[in-house]
Amino acid sequence: MVRREREKKWRPPFGMPKDIVLLATPEGWRHSVLSMEGGMLCGRLADVPVNADPAEAQAATAAMVVGLAHDFHDADVDVTWAPRWEPGSWTAQVTVAATPPNTCGAPQHDSRHQDRC
């Protein structure tokens, strides 16, 4: 009797982002990204200097999360920062961006989508 190998369904190593926490620490900018599935990704913003403006750190964090959502989930997301509620700490909500309907049949993730319609 020959056994068939089971095919494992591919799951992204990172869940769909839902919330972000950004912290200013003496060692640098730290982030925590919470996912809809209950996971968390924590780390340091390596490319942002310790003395950078909070807006620069927020932009770098948002760009990272937008990139992760696009690369792992093929989804466009918006990051909305809440007003600061504690010194040195910021939070943001991540929502899936509304996409225009695909009326021409070309794949929307194709960079030439607009050229084909």
JSON list of C-alpha atoms in Angstrom, two decimals, residues 2 20 27 36 40 49 53 56 59 61 65 75 78 84 98 101-102 104 106 111-112:
[
{"chain": "A", "resi": 2, "resn": "VAL", "atom": "CA", "xyz": [1.38, 3.38, -1.02]},
{"chain": "A", "resi": 20, "resn": "ILE", "atom": "CA", "xyz": [0.01, 48.82, 16.26]},
{"chain": "A", "resi": 27, "resn": "GLU", "atom": "CA", "xyz": [17.49, 52.44, 23.11]},
{"chain": "A", "resi": 36, "resn": "MET", "atom": "CA", "xyz": [-6.52, 39.53, 13.85]},
{"chain": "A", "resi": 40, "resn": "MET", "atom": "CA", "xyz": [1.95, 39.61, 17.89]},
{"chain": "A", "resi": 49, "resn": "PRO", "atom": "CA", "xyz": [17.39, 57.06, 14.70]},
{"chain": "A", "resi": 53, "resn": "ASP", "atom": "CA", "xyz": [10.68, 62.82, 15.28]},
{"chain": "A", "resi": 56, "resn": "GLU", "atom": "CA", "xyz": [9.09, 59.78, 11.18]},
{"chain": "A", "resi": 59, "resn": "ALA", "atom": "CA", "xyz": [5.64, 56.70, 8.96]},
{"chain": "A", "resi": 61, "resn": "THR", "atom": "CA", "xyz": [6.07, 51.72, 11.17]},
{"chain": "A", "resi": 65, "resn": "VAL", "atom": "CA", "xyz": [2.88, 47.14, 8.23]},
{"chain": "A", "resi": 75, "resn": "ALA", "atom": "CA", "xyz": [-4.10, 43.13, 0.80]},
{"chain": "A", "resi": 78, "resn": "ASP", "atom": "CA", "xyz": [-4.67, 51.84, 5.85]},
{"chain": "A", "resi": 84, "resn": "ARG", "atom": "CA", "xyz": [-1.21, 60.30, 21.81]},
{"chain": "A", "resi": 98, "resn": "ALA", "atom": "CA", "xyz": [-11.39, 49.74, 0.07]},
{"chain": "A", "resi": 101, "resn": "PRO", "atom": "CA", "xyz": [-14.28, 46.96, -8.25]},
{"chain": "A", "resi": 102, "resn": "ASN", "atom": "CA", "xyz": [-12.47, 44.97, -10.91]},
{"chain": "A", "resi": 104, "resn": "CYS", "atom": "CA", "xyz": [-12.23, 44.46, -16.74]},
{"chain": "A", "resi": 106, "resn": "ALA", "atom": "CA", "xyz": [-7.48, 41.70, -15.21]},
{"chain": "A", "resi": 111, "resn": "SER", "atom": "CA", "xyz": [0.99, 46.27, -11.85]},
{"chain": "A", "resi": 112, "resn": "ARG", "atom": "CA", "xyz": [-0.37, 46.64, -15.39]}
]
